[in-house]
Short mmCIF file of C-alpha atoms in Angstrom, two decimals:
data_model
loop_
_atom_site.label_atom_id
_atom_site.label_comp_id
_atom_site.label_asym_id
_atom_site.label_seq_id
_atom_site.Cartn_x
_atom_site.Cartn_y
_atom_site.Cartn_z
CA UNK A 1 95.24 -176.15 117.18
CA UNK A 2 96.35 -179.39 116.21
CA UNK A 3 99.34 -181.42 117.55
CA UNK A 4 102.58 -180.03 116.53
CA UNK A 5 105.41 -182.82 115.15
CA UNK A 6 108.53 -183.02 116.29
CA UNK A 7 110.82 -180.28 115.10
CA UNK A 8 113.11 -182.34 113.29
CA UNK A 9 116.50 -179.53 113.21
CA UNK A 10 116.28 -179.37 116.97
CA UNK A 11 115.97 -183.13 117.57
CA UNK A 12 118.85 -183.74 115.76
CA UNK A 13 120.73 -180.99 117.24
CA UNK A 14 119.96 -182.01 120.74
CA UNK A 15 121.40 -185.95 119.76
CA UNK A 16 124.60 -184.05 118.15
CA UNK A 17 125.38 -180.08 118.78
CA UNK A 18 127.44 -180.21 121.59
CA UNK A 19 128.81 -183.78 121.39
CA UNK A 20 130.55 -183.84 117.35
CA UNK A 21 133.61 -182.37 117.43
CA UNK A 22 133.03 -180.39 114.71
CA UNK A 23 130.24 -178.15 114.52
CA UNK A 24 130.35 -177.69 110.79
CA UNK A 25 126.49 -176.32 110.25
CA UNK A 26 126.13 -173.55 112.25
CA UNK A 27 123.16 -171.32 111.36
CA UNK A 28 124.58 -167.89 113.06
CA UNK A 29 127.71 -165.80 113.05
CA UNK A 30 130.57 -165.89 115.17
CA UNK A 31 129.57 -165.19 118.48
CA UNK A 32 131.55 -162.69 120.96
CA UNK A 33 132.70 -162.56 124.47
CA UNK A 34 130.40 -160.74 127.33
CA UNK A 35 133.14 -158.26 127.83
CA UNK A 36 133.79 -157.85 123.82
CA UNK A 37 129.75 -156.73 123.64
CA UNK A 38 130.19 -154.68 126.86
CA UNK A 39 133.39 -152.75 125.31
CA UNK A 40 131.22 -151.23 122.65
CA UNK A 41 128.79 -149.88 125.15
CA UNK A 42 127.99 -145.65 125.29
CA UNK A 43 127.92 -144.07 128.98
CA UNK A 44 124.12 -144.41 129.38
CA UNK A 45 124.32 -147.93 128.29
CA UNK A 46 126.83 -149.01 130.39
CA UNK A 47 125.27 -147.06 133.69
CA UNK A 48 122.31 -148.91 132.50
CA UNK A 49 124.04 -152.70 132.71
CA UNK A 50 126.23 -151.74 136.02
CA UNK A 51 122.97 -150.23 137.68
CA UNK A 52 120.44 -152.78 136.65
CA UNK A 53 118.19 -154.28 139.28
CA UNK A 54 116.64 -157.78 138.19
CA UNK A 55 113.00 -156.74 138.18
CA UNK A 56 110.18 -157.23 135.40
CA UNK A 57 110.40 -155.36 132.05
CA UNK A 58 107.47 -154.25 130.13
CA UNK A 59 106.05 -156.72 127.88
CA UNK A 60 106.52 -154.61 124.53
CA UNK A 61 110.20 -154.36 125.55
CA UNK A 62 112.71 -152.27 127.04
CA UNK A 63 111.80 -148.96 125.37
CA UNK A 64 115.45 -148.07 125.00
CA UNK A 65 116.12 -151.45 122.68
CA UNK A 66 112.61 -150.76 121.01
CA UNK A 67 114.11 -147.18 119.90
CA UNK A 68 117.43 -148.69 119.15
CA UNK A 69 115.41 -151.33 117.23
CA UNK A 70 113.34 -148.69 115.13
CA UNK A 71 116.49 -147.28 114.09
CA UNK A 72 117.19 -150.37 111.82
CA UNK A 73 114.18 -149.27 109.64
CA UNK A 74 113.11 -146.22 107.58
CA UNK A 75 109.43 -145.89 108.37
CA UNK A 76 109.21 -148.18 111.93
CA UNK A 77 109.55 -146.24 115.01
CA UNK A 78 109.74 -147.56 118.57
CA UNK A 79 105.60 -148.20 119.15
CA UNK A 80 105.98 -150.12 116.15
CA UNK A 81 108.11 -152.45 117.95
CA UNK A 82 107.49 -155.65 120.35
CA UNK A 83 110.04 -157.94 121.45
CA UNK A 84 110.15 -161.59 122.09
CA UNK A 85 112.31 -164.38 123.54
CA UNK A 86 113.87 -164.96 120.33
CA UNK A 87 112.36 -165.22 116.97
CA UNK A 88 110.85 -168.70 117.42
CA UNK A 89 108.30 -166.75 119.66
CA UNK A 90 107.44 -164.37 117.88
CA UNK A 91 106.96 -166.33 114.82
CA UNK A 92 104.52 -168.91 116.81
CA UNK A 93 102.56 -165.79 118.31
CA UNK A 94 102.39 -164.26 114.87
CA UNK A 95 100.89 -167.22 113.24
CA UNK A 96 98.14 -168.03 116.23
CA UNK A 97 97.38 -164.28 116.19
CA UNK A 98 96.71 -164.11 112.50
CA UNK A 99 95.61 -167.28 111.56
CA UNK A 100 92.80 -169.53 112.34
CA UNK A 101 89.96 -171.82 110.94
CA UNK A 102 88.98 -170.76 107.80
CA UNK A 103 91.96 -169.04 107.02
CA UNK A 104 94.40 -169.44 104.74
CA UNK A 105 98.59 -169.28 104.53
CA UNK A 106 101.02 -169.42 101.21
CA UNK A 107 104.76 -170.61 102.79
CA UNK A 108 107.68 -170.56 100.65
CA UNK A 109 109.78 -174.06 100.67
CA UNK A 110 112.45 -175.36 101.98
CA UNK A 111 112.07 -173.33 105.37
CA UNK A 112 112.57 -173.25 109.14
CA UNK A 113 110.05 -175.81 109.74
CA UNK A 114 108.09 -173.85 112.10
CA UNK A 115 107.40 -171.78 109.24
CA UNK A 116 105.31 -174.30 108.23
CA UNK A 117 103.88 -176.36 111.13
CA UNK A 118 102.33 -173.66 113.27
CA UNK A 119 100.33 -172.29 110.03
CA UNK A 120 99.32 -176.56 109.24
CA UNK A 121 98.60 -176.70 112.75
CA UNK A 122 96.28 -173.61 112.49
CA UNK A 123 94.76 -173.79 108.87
CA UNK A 124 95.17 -174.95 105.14
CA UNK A 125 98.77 -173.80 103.91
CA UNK A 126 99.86 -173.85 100.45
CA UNK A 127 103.98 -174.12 99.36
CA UNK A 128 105.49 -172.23 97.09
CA UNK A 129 109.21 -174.33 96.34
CA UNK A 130 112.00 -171.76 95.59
CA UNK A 131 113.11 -173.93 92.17
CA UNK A 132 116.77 -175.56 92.83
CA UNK A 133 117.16 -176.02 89.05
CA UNK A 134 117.17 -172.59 88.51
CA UNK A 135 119.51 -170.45 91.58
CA UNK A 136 116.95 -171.02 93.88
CA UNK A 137 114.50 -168.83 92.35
CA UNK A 138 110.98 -167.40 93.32
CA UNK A 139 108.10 -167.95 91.06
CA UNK A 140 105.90 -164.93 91.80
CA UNK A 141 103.57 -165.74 89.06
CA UNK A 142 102.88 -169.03 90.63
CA UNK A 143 102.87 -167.85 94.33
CA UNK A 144 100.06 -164.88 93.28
CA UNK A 145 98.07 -168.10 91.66
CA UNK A 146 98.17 -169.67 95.16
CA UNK A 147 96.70 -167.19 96.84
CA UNK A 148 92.96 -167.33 97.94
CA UNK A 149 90.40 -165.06 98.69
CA UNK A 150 90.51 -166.28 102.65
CA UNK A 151 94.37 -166.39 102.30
CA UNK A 152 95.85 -164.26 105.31
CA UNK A 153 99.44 -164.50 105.59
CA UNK A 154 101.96 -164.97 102.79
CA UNK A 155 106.08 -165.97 104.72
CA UNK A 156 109.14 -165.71 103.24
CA UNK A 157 112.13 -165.72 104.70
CA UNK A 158 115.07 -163.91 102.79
CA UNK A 159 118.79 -164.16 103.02
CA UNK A 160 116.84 -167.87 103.09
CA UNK A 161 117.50 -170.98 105.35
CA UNK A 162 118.52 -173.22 103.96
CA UNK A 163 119.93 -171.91 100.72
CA UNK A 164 121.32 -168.69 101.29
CA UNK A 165 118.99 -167.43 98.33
CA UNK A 166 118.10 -163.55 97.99
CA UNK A 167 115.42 -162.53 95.26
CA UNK A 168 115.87 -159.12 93.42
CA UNK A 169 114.47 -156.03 95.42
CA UNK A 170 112.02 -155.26 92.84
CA UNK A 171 110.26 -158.81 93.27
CA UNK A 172 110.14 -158.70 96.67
CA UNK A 173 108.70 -154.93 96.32
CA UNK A 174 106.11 -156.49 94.36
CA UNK A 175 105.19 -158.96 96.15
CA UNK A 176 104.29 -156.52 99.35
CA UNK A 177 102.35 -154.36 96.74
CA UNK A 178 100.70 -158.02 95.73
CA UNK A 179 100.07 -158.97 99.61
CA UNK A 180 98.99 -155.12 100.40
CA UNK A 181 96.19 -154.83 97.49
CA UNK A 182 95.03 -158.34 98.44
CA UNK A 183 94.53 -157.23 102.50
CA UNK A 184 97.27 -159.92 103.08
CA UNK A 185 99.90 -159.64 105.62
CA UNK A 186 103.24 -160.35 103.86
CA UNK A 187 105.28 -161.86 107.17
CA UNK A 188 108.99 -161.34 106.24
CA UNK A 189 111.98 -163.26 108.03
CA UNK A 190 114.36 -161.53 107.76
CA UNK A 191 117.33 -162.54 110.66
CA UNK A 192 120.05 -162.68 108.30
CA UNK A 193 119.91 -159.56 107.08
CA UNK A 194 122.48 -157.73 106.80
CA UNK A 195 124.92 -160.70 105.68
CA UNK A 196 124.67 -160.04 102.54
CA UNK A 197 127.69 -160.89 99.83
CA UNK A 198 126.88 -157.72 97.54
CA UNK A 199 125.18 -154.91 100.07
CA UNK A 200 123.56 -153.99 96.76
CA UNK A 201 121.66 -157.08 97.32
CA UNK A 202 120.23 -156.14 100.41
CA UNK A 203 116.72 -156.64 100.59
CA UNK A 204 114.14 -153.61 101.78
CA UNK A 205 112.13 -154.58 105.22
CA UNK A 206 108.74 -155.56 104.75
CA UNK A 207 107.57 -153.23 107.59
CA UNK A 208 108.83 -150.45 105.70
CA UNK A 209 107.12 -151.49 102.40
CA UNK A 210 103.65 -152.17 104.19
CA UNK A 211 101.55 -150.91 107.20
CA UNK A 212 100.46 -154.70 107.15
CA UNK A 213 103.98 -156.22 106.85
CA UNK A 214 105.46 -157.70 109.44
CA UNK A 215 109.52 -157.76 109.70
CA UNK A 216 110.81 -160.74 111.97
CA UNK A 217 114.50 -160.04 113.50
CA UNK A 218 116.73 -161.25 116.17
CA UNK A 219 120.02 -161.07 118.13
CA UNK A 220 120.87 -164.64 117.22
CA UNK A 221 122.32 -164.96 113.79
CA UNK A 222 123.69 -162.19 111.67
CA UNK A 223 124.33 -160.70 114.46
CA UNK A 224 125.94 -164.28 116.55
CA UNK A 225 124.09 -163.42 119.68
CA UNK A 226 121.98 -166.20 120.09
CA UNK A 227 122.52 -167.01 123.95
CA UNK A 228 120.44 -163.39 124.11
CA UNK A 229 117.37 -165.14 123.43
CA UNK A 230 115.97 -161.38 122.08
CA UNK A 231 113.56 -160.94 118.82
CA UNK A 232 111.47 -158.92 117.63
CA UNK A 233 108.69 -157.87 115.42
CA UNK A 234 108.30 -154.35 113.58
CA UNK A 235 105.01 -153.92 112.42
CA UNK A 236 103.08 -150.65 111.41
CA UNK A 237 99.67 -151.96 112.43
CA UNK A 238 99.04 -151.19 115.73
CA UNK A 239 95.86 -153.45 116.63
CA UNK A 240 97.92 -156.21 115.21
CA UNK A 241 101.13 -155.33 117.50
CA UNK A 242 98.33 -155.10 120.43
CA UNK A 243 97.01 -158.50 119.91
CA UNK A 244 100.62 -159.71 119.69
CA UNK A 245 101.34 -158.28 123.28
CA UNK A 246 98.20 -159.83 124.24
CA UNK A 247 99.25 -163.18 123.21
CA UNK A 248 102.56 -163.02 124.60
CA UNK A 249 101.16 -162.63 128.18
CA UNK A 250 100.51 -166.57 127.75
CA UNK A 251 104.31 -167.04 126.75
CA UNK A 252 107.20 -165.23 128.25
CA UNK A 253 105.71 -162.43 129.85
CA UNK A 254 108.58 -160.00 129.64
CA UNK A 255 112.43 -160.33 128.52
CA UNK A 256 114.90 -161.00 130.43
CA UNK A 257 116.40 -157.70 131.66
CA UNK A 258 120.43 -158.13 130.90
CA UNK A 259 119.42 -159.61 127.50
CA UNK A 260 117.95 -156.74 126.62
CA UNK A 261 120.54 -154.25 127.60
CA UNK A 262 123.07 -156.31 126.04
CA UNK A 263 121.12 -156.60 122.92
CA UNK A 264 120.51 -152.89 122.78
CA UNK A 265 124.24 -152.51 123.12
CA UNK A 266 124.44 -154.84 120.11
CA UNK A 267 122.07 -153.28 117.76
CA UNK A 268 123.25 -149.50 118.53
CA UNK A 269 126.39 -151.00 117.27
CA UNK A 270 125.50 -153.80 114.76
CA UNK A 271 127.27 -152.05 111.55
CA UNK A 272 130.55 -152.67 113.34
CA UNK A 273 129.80 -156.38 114.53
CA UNK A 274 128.03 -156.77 110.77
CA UNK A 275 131.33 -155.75 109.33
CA UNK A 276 132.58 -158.38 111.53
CA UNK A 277 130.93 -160.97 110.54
CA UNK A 278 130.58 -160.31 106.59
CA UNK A 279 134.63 -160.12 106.65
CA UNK A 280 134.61 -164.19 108.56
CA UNK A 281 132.26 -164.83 105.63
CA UNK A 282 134.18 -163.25 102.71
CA UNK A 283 137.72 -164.89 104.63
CA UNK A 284 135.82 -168.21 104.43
CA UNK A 285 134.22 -168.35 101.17
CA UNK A 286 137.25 -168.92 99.34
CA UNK A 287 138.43 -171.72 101.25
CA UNK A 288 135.16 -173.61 101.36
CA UNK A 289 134.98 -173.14 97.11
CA UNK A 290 138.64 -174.80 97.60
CA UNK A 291 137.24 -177.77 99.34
CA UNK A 292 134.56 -178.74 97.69
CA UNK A 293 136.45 -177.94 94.67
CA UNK A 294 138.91 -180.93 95.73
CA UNK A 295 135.63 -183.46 95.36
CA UNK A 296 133.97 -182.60 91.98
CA UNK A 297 132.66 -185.69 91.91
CA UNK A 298 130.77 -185.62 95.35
CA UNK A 299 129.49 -182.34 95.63
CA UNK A 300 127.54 -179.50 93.39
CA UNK A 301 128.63 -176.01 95.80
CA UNK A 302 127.17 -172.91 95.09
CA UNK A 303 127.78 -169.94 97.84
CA UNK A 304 125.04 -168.31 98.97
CA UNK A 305 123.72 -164.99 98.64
CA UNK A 306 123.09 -163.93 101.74
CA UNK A 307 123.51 -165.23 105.45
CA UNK A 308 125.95 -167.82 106.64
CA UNK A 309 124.36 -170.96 105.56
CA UNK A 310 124.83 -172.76 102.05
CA UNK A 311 122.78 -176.17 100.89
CA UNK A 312 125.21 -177.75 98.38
CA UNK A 313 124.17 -181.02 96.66
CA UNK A 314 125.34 -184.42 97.39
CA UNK A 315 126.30 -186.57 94.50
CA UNK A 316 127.76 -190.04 96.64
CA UNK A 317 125.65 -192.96 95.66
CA UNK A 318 125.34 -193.74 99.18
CA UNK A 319 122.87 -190.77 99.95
CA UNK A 320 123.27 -187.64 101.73
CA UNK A 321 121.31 -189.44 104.83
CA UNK A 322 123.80 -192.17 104.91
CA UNK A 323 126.69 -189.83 104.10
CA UNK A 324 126.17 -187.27 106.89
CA UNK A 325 125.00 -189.70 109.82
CA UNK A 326 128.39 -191.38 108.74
CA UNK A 327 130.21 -188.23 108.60
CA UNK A 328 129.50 -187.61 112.22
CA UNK A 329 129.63 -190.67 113.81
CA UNK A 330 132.70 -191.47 112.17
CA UNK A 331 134.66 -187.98 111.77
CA UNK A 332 132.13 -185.73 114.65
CA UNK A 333 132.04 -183.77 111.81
CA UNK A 334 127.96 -182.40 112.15
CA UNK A 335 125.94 -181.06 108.97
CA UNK A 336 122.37 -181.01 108.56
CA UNK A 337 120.83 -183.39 105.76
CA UNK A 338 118.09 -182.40 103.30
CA UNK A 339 115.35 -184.53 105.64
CA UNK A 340 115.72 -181.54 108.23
CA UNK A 341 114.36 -179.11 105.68
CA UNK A 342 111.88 -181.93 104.00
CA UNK A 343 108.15 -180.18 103.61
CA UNK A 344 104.49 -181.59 104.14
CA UNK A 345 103.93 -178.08 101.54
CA UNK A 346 106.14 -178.88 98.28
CA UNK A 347 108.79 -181.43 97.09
CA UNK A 348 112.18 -180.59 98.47
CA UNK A 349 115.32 -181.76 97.05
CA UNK A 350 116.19 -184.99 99.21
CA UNK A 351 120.08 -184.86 97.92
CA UNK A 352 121.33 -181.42 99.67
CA UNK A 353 122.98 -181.14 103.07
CA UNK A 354 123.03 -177.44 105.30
CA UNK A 355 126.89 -176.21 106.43
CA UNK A 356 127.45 -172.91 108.02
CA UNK A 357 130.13 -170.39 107.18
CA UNK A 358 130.08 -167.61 109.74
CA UNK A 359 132.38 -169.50 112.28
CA UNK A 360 136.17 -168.11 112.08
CA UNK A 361 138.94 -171.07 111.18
CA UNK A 362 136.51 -173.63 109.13
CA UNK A 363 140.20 -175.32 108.85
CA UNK A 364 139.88 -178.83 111.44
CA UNK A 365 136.26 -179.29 110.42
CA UNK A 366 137.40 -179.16 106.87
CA UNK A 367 140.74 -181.19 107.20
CA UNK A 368 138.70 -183.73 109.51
CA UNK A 369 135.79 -184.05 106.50
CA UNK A 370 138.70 -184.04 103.76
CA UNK A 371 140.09 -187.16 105.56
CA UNK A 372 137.18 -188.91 106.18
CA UNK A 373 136.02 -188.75 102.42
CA UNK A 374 139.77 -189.49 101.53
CA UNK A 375 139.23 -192.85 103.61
CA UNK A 376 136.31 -193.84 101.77
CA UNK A 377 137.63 -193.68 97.99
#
């Protein structure tokens, strides 16, 4: 395994998240209060949090969250489950477990970058760039020409981050079917489920499509439980899930026990916190098409399909490097520039910028941005 680089999102969140005033890029839904998550809890679950003694958990998972976990899918029940310290985890366990020398990955661009640089670090990759000239769109044609006899692992990631992008249900059905008659595990991100603008939208779960798909999921962002730390992994294949607990005795070990109580708590009742969340969304969208609607000449906005992220283009002259480092130094207004999501895969647009919209009252952020671009005309 070679060296990994720096991981370019958190190193500029750990110069700017909790210093800018404004936190105007946030990648997960509004968060709630320890007592707000503890107020939806049944009987057993709330014995279970006021009786809880601070001792190892299985490695797999708290069976109770595995069941409440299997209940999010249609053909996934709770052996088909494993759970990890948040999705970055499992993703970098799934990758090491599947790939190696020799192998072969196809990634889809722009992407969490880990998405790409465990895979590089493990074997050749090859990008597939969702096309901004044309909504973001998924060439299937072109990522079935990529693959290889070797190739292993095809990963998407849909509601996408960066762009918000969701492809149609019947190309994503056909691209399991591709990955399944191929022998290829089709690894599916899919943490902002659920967040979709049209529910019609939704996307099926690639676990469900395929014994060999692999369905990534966590706490953390449609759900805007991130300070859980809890993912997971629903898979069908049960050597695979084996190996997966195997390699997760060199990570974490186990969960931490309140996390996943409270998370179980939060997924037994995630239609009523999703229905939270999708209503800050839908509150928000029309005031963020107001803003940028105020700067024609600076911005291209398009809202996003799914999640609570957008990637709008930046039309200053000056750059969108130059214009966000200047936006919070100068305003402590923080948004993530295109560089973040730059790929060592594909080209990436270099002229788009990452804001979040799943945060209730976007109002000072956006009054403290309007004023700052007022200053500069």
């Amino acid at each position: 395994m070679t060296k990994l680089p720096d991981f370019r999102l958190e190193t500029h969140f750990s110069r700017w998240e909790f210093t800018a005033r404004h936190h105007l890029t946030a990648s997960d839904a509004q968060t709630m209060a320890m007592s707000e998550l503890l107020a939806l809890a049944g009987p057993e679950d709330r014995h279970a949090w006021d009786t809880l003694t601070l001792g190892y958990t299985e490695t797999f998972g708290d069976p109770a969250l595995r069941q409440a976990v299997a209940g999010m899918y249609e053909h996934v029940d709770a052996d088909d489950v494993i759970c990890f310290g948040g999705a970055q985890e499992a993703l970098n366990l799934a990758m090491q477990v599947l790939l190696g020398p020799g192998d072969h990955a196809v990634v889809v661009t722009p992407n969490y970058q880990s998405a790409e640089t465990i895979p590089l670090s493990l074997c050749e990759v090859t990008g597939v760039a969702l096309d901004p000239g044309n909504d973001w769109a998924l060439d299937l044609d072109e990522l079935t020409a990529a693959l290889r006899p070797e190739t292993r692992v095809v990963s998407v990631n849909f509601p996408n981050n960066p762009t918000g992008k969701v492809i149609d249900a019947a190309d994503f059905t056909r691209l399991a079917r591709i990955c399944d008659e191929r022998g290829i595990h089709l690894f599916s991100d899919e943490v902002y489920r659920g967040l979709e603008r049209d529910p019609a939208r939704t996307l099926p779960q690639a676990a469900d499509l395929s014994e060999r798909g692999l369905s990534l999921n966590v706490t953390s962002k449609s759900l805007g439980l991130p300070g859980l730390r809890i993912g997971w992994i629903a898979c069908r294949d049960r050597e695979l899930r084996s190996r997966l607990e195997r390699a997760k005795h060199y990570t974490t070990i186990c969960n931490s026990a309140p996390s996943e109580i409270l998370a179980r708590i939060a997924i037994t009742h995630r239609e009523r916190i999703l229905a939270r969340n999708r209503g800050i969304i839908a509150a928000n969208l029309p005031v963020f098409e107001e803003f940028f609607a105020a700067f024609p000449e600076l911005f291209e906005w398009r809202a996003p399909d799914g999640g609570c992220v957008a990637y709008p283009r930046y039309l200053g002259a000056d750059g969108v490097e130059e214009f966000c480092t200047g936006l919070v130094e100068e305003a402590g207004v923080l948004l993530l520039p295109a560089s973040v999501y730059r790929s060592e895969l594909t080209p990436t647009p270099a002229d788009h910028f990452r804001i979040g919209l799943g945060r209730r009252d976007p109002g000072p952020a956006l009054d403290a941005f309007a004023g700052w671009l007022k200053s500069r005309r």
